[in-house]
mmCIF file with all atom_site columns, C-alpha atoms in Angstrom:
data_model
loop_
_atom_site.group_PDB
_atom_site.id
_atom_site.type_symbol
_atom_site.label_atom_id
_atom_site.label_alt_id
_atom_site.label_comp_id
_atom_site.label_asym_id
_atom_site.label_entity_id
_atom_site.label_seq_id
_atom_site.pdbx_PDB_ins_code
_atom_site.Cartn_x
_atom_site.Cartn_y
_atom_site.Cartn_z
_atom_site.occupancy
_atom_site.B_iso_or_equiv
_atom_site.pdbx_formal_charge
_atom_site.auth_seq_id
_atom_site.auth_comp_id
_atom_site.auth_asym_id
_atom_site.auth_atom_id
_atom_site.pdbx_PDB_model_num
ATOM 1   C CA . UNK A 1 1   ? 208.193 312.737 21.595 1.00 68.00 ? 1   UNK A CA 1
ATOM 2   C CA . UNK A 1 2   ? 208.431 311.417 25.256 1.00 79.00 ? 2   UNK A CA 1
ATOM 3   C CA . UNK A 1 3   ? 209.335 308.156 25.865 1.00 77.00 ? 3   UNK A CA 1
ATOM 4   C CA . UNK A 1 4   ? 208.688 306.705 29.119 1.00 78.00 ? 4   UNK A CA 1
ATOM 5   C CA . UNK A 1 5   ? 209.675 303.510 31.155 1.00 76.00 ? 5   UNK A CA 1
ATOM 6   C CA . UNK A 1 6   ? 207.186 301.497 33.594 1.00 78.00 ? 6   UNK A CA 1
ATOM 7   C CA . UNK A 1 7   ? 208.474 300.484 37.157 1.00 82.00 ? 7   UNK A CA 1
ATOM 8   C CA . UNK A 1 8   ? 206.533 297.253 36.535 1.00 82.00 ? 8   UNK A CA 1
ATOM 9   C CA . UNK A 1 9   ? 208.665 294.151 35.701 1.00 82.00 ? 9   UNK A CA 1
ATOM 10  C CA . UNK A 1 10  ? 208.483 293.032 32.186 1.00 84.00 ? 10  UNK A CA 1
ATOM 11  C CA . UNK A 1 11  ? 209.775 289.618 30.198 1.00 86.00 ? 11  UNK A CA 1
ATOM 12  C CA . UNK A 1 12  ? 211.144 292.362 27.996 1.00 87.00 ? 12  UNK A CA 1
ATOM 13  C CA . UNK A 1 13  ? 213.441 293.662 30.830 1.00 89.00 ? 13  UNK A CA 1
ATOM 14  C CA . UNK A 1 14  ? 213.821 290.318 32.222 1.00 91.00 ? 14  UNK A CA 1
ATOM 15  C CA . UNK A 1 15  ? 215.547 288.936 28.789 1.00 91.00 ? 15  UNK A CA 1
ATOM 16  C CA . UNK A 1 16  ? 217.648 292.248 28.220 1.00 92.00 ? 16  UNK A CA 1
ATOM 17  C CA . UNK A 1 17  ? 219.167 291.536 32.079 1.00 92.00 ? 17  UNK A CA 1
ATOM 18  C CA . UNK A 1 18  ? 219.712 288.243 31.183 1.00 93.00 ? 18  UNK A CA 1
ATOM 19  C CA . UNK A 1 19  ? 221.687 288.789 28.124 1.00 94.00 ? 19  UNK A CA 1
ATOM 20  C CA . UNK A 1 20  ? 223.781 291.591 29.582 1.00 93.00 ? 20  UNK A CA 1
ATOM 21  C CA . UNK A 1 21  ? 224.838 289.072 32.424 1.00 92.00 ? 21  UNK A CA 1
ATOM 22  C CA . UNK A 1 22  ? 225.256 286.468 30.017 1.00 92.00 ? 22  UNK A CA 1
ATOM 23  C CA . UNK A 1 23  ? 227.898 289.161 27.981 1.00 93.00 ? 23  UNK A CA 1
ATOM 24  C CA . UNK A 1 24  ? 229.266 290.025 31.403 1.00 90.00 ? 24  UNK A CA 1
ATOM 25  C CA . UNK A 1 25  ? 229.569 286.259 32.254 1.00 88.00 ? 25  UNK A CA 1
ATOM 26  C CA . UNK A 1 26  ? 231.480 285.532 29.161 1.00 87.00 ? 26  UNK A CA 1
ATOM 27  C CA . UNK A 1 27  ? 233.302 288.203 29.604 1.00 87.00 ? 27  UNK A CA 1
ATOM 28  C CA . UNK A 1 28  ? 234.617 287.547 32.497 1.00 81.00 ? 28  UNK A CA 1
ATOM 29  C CA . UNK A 1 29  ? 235.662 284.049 32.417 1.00 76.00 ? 29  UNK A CA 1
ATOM 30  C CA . UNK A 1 30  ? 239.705 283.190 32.535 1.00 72.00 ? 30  UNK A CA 1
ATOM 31  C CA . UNK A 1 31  ? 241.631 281.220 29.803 1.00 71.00 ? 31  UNK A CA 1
ATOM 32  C CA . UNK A 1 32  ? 243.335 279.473 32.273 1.00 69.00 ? 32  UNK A CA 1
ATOM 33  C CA . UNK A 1 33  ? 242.867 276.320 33.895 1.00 69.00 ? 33  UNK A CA 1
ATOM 34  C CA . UNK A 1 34  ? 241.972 275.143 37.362 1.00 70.00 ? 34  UNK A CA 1
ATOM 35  C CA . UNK A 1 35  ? 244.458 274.043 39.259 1.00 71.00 ? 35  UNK A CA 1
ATOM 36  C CA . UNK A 1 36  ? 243.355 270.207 39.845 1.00 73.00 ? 36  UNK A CA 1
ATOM 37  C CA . UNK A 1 37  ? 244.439 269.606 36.222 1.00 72.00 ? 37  UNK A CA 1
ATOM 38  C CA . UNK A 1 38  ? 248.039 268.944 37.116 1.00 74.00 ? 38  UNK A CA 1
ATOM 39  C CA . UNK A 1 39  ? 248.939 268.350 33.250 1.00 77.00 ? 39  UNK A CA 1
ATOM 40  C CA . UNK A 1 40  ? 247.834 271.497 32.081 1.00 71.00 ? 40  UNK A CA 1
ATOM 41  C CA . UNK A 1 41  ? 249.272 273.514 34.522 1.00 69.00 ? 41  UNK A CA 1
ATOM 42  C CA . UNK A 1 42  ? 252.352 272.289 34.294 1.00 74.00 ? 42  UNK A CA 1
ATOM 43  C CA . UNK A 1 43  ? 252.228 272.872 30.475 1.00 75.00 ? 43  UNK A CA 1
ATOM 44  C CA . UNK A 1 44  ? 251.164 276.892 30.886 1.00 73.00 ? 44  UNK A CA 1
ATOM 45  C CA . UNK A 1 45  ? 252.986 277.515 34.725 1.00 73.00 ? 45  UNK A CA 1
ATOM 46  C CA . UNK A 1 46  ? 249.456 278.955 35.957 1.00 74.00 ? 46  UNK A CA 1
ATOM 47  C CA . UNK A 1 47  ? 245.939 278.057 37.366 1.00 73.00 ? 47  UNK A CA 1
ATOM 48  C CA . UNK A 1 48  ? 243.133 279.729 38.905 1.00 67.00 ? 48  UNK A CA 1
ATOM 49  C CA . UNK A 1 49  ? 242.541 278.695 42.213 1.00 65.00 ? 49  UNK A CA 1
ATOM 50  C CA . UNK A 1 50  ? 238.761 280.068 42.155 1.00 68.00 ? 50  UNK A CA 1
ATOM 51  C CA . UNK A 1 51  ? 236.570 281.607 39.812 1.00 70.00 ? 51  UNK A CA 1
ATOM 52  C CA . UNK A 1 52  ? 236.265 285.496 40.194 1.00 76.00 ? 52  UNK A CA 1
ATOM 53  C CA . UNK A 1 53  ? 233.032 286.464 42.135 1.00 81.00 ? 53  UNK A CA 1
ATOM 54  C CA . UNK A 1 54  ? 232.169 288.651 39.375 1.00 82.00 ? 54  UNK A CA 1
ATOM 55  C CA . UNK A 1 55  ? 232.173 285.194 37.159 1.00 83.00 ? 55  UNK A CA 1
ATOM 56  C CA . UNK A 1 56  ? 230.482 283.184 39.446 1.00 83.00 ? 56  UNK A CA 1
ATOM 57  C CA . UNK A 1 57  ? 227.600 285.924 40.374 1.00 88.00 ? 57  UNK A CA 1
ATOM 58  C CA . UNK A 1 58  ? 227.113 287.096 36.864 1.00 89.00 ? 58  UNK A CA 1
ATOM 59  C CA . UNK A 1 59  ? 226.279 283.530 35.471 1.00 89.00 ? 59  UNK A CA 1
ATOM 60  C CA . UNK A 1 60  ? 223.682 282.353 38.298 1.00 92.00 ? 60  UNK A CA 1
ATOM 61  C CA . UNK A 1 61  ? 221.733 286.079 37.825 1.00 93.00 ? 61  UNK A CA 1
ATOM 62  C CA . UNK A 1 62  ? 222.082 285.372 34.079 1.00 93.00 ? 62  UNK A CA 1
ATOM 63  C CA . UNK A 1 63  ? 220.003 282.143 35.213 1.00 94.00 ? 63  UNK A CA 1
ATOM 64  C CA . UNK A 1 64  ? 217.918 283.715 37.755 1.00 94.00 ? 64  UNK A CA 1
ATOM 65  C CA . UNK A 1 65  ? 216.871 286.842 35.190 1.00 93.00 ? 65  UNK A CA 1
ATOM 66  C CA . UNK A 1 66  ? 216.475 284.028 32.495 1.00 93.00 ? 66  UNK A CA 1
ATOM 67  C CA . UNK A 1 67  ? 214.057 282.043 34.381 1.00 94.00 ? 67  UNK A CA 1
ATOM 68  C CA . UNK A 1 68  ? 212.006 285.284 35.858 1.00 93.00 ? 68  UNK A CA 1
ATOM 69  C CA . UNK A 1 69  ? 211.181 286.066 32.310 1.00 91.00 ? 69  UNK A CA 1
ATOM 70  C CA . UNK A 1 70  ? 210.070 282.936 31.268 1.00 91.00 ? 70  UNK A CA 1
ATOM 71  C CA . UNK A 1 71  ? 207.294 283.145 34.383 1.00 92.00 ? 71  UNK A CA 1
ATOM 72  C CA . UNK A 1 72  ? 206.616 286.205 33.370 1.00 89.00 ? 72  UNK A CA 1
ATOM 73  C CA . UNK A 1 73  ? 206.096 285.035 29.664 1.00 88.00 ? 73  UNK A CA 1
ATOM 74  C CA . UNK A 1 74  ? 203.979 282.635 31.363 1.00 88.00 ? 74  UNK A CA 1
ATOM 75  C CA . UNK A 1 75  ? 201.800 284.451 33.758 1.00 88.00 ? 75  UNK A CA 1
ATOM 76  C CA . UNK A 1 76  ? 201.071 287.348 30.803 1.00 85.00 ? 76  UNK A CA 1
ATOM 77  C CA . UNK A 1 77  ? 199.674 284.324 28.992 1.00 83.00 ? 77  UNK A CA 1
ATOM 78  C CA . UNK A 1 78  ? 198.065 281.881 31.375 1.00 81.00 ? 78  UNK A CA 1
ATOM 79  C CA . UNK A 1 79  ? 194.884 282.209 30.012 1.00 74.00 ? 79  UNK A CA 1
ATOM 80  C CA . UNK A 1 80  ? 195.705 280.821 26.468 1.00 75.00 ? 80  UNK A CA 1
ATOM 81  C CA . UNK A 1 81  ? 198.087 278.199 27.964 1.00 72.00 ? 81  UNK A CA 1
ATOM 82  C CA . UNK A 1 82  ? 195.373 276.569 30.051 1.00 74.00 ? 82  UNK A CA 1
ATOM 83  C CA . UNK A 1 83  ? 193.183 276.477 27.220 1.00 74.00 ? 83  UNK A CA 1
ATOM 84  C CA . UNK A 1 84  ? 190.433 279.186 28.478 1.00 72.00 ? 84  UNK A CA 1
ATOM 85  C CA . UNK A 1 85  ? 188.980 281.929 25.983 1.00 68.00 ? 85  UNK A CA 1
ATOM 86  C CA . UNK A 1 86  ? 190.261 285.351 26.960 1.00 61.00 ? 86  UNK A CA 1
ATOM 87  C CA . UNK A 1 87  ? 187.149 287.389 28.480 1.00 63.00 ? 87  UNK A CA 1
ATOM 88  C CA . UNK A 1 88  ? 186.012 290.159 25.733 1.00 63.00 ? 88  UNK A CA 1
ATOM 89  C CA . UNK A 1 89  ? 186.084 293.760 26.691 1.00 60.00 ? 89  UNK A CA 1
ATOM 90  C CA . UNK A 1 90  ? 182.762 294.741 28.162 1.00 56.00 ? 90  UNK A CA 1
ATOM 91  C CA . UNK A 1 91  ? 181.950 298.323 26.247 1.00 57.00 ? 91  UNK A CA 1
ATOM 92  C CA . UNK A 1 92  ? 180.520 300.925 28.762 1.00 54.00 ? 92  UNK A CA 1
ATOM 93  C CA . UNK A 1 93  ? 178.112 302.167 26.446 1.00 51.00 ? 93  UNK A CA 1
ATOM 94  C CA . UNK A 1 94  ? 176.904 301.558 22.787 1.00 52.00 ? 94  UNK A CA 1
ATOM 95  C CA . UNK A 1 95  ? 178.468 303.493 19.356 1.00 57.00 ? 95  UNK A CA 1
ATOM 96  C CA . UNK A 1 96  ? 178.348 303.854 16.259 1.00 75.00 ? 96  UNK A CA 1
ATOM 97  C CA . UNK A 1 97  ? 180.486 305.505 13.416 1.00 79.00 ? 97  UNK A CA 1
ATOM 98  C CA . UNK A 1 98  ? 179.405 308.550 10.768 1.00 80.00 ? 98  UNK A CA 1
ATOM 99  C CA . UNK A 1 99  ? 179.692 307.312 7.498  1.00 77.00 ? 99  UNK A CA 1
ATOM 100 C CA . UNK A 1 100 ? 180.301 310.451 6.453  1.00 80.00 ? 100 UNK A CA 1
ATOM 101 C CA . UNK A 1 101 ? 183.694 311.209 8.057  1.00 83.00 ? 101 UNK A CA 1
ATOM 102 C CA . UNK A 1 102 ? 184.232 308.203 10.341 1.00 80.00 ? 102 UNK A CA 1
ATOM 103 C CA . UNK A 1 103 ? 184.037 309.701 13.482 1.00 81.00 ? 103 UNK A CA 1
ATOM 104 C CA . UNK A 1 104 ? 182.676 307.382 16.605 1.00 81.00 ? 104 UNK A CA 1
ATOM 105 C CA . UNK A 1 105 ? 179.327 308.739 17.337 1.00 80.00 ? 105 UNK A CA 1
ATOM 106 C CA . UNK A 1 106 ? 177.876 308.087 20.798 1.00 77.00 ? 106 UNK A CA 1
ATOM 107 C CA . UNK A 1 107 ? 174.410 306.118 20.989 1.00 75.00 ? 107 UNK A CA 1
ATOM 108 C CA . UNK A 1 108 ? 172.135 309.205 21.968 1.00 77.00 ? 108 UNK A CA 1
ATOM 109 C CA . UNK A 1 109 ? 173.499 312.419 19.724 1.00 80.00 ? 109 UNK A CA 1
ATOM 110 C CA . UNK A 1 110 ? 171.678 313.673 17.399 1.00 80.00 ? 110 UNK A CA 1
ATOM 111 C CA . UNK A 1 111 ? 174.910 314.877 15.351 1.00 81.00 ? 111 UNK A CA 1
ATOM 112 C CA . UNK A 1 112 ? 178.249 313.792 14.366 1.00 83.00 ? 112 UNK A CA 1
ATOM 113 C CA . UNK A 1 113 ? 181.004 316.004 16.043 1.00 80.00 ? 113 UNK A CA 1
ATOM 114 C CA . UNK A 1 114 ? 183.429 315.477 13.227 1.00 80.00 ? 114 UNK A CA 1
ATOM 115 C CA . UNK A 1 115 ? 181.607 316.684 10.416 1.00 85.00 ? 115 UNK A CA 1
ATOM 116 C CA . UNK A 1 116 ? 178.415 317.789 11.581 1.00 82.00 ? 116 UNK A CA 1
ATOM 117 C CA . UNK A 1 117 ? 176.100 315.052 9.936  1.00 81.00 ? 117 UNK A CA 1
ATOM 118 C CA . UNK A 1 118 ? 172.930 313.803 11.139 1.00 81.00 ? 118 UNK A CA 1
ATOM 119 C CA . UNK A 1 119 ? 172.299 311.113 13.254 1.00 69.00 ? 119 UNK A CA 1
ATOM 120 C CA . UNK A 1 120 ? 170.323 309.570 10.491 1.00 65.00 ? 120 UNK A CA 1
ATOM 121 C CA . UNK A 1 121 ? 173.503 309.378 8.143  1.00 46.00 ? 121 UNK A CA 1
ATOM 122 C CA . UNK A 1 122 ? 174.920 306.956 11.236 1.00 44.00 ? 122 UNK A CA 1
ATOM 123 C CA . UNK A 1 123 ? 175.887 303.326 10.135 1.00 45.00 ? 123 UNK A CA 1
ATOM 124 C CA . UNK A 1 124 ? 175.707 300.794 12.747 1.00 48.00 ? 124 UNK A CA 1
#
């Protein structure tokens, strides 16, 4: 079995970035505290001056990726938000099915390729 990916952007892959930035966000963040709480950092002797890029950059694409797939959600589905019927598939050309073996019969054989049966066994 082959399994291949599509190029084309995806809610799917949209959400999984956003949750991995999100882990990498949390991840990331520092148990100490800033510095312009003077009572705290006199109680633990340390601060953090800045938050690490990696912090910082990791939560806004968290937000970025978050908010891609939610337009994507959105443009998949635009027809049924705005309230206007999906069109129906237009068929290129008539069938119909043997109802001996099941097979899709095209309109204009005389036999069923499956099974051989007549056109006149067809069921519309």
């Amino acid at each position: 079995m082959k399994i291949r990916f599509s190029k084309a952007p995806t809610s799917t892959k949209a959400i999984i970035a956003s949750a991995v930035f999100t882990i990498v966000y949390l991840a990331s963040a520092s148990s100490l505290p800033p510095c312009s709480d003077t009572v705290a950092v006199l109680n633990s002797g340390a601060c953090v001056v800045r938050q690490s890029f990696l912090h910082t950059a990791s939560g806004w694409l968290a937000l970025i990726c978050l908010v891609v797939a939610v337009l994507l959600l959105a443009l998949k589905h635009k027809d049924s938000i705005s309230g206007r019927p999906a069109p129906a598939p237009v068929p290129d050309r008539a069938s119909n099915f043997c109802a001996t073996c099941g097979t899709r019969i095209i309109t204009g054989d005389r036999f069923c390729q499956g099974c051989g049966a007549s056109a006149g066994s067809l069921q519309p």
